[in-house]
Tab-separated table of C-alpha atoms in Angstrom:
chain	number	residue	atom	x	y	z
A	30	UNK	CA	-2.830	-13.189	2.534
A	31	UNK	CA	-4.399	-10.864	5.005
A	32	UNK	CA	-7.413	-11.719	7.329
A	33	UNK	CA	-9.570	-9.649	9.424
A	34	UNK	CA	-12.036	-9.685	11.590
A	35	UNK	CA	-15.274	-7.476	11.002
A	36	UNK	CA	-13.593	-5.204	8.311
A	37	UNK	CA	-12.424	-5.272	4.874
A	38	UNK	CA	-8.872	-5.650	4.363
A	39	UNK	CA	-6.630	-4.985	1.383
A	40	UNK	CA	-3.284	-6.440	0.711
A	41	UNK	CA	-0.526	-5.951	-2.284
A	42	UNK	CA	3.094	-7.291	-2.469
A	43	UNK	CA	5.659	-6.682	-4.731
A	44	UNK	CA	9.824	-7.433	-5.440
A	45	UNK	CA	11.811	-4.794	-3.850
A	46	UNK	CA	13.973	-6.161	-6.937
A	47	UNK	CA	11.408	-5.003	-9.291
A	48	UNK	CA	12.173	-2.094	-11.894
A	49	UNK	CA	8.938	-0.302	-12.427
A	50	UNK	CA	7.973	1.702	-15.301
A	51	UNK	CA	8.106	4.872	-13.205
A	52	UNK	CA	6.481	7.073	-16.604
A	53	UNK	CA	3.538	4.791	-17.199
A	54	UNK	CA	3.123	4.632	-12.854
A	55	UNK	CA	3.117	8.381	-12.243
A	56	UNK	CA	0.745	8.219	-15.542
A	57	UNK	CA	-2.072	5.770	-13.725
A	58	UNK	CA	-0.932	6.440	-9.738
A	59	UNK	CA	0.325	9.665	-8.835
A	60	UNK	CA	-0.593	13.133	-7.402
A	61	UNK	CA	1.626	15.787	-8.410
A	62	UNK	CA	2.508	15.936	-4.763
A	63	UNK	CA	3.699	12.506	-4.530
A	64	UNK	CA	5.423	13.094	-7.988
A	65	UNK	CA	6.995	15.978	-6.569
A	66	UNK	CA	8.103	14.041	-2.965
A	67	UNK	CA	9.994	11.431	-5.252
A	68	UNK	CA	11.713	13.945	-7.418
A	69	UNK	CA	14.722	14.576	-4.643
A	70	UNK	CA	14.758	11.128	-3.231
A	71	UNK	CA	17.907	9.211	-2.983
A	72	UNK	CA	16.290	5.641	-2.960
A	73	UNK	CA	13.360	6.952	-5.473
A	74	UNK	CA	12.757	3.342	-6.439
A	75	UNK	CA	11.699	1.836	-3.362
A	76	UNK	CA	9.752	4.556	-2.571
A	77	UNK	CA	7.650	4.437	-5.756
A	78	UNK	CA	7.458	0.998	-5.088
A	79	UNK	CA	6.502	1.110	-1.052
A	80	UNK	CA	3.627	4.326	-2.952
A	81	UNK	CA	2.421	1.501	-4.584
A	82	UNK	CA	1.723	-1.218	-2.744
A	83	UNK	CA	-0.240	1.155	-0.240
A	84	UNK	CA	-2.282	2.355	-3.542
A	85	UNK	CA	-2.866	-1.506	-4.364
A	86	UNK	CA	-4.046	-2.162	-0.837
A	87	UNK	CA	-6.020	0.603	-0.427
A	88	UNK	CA	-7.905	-0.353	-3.568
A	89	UNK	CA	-8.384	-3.099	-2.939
A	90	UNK	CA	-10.169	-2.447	0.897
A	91	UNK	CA	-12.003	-0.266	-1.020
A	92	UNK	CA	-13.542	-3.354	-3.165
A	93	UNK	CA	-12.530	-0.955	-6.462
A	94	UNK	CA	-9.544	-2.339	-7.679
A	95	UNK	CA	-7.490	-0.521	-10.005
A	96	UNK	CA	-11.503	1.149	-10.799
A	97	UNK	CA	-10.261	3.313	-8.028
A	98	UNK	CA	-9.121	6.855	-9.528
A	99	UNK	CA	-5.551	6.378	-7.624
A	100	UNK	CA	-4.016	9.684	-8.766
A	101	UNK	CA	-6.872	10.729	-6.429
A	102	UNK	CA	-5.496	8.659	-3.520
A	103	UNK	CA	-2.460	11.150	-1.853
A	104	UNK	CA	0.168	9.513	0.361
A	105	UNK	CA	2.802	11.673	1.822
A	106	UNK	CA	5.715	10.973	3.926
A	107	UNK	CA	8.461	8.446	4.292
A	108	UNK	CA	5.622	6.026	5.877
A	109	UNK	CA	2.760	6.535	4.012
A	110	UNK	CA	-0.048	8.659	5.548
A	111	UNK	CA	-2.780	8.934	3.808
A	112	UNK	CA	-3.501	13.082	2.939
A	113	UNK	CA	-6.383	12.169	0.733
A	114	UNK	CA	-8.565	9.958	-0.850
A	115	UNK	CA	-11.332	10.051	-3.087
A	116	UNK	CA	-14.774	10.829	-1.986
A	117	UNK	CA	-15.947	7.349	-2.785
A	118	UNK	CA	-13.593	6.200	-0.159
A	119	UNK	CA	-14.682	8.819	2.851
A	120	UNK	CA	-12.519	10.466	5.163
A	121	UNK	CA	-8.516	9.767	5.046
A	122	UNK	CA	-9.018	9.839	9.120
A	123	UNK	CA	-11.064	6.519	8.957
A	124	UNK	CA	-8.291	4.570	7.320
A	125	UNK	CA	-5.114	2.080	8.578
A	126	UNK	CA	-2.623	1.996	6.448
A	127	UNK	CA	0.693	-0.073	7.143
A	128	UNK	CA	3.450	-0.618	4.687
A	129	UNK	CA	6.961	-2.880	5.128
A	130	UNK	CA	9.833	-4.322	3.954
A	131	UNK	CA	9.977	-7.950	4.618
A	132	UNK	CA	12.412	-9.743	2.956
A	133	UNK	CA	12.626	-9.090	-0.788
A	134	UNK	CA	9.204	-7.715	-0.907
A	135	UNK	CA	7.386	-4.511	-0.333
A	136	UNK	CA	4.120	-5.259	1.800
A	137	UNK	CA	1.061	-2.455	1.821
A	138	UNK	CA	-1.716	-3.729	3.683
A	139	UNK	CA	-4.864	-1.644	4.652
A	140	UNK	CA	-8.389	-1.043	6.417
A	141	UNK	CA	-11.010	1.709	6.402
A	142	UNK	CA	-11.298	1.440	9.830
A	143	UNK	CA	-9.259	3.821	12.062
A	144	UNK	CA	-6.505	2.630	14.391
A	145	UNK	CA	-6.629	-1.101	12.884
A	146	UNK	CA	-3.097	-2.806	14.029
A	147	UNK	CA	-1.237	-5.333	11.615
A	148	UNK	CA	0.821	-7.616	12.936
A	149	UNK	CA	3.084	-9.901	10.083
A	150	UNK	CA	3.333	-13.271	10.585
A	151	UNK	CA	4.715	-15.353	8.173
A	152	UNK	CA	3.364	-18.945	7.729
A	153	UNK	CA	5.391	-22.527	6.660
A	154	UNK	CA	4.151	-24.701	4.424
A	155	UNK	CA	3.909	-27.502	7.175
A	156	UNK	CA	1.109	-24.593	8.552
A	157	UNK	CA	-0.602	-24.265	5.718
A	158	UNK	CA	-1.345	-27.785	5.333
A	159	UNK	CA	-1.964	-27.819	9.019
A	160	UNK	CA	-4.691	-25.620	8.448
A	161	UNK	CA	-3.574	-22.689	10.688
């Protein structure tokens, strides 16, 4: 879950565990830069993997979904910057972007507002009912 205050937020988690279908991914997700960044990578992977949950979240703070052209969506670098994005979305400067390991699970989580922290917190179900 991810909450914000004033913006839209978009959040995506998936098993570090999982084995994607990196073919059919590069297919739907990938720039030929970002194809090209993975091609000498040791732990190739869990960097596809980390790519894609900071796709998914971006999407998604977009309000597009997978609607979003994400080949058109570049992230570069072992923390994902955004390089660019398509015009729909505006400039790559006026974006957060944040993505982590926690646990077993790749988190992406983003904004397009600039400079917008994120701070984990994980919550127990005695919370939840709680209401917190």
């Amino acid at each position: 879950v991810a909450i914000a205050r004033d913006h839209e937020v978009g959040v995506d988690a998936e098993s570090a565990a999982r084995e994607p279908n990196e073919a059919a991914l590069s297919a739907l997700a990938l720039a030929p830069a970002e194809v090209a960044a993975l091609a000498g990578c040791a732990d190739r992977r869990q960097r596809l993997l980390r790519l894609w949950v900071a796709k998914e979240a971006l999407a998604k703070a977009a309000g597009r979904g997978l609607a979003l052209p994400l080949r058109g969506v570049v992230l570069l670098g072992e923390e994902p910057r955004i390089a660019a994005l398509p015009v729909a979305c505006g400039d790559p400067a006026g974006w957060s972007l944040h993505t982590a390991r926690h646990g077993a699970h790749w988190l992406g989580l983003a904004a397009p507002v600039r400079g917008m922290r994120f701070a984990l917190r994980e919550v127990t179900p005695a919370e939840v009912a709680a209401g917190a």
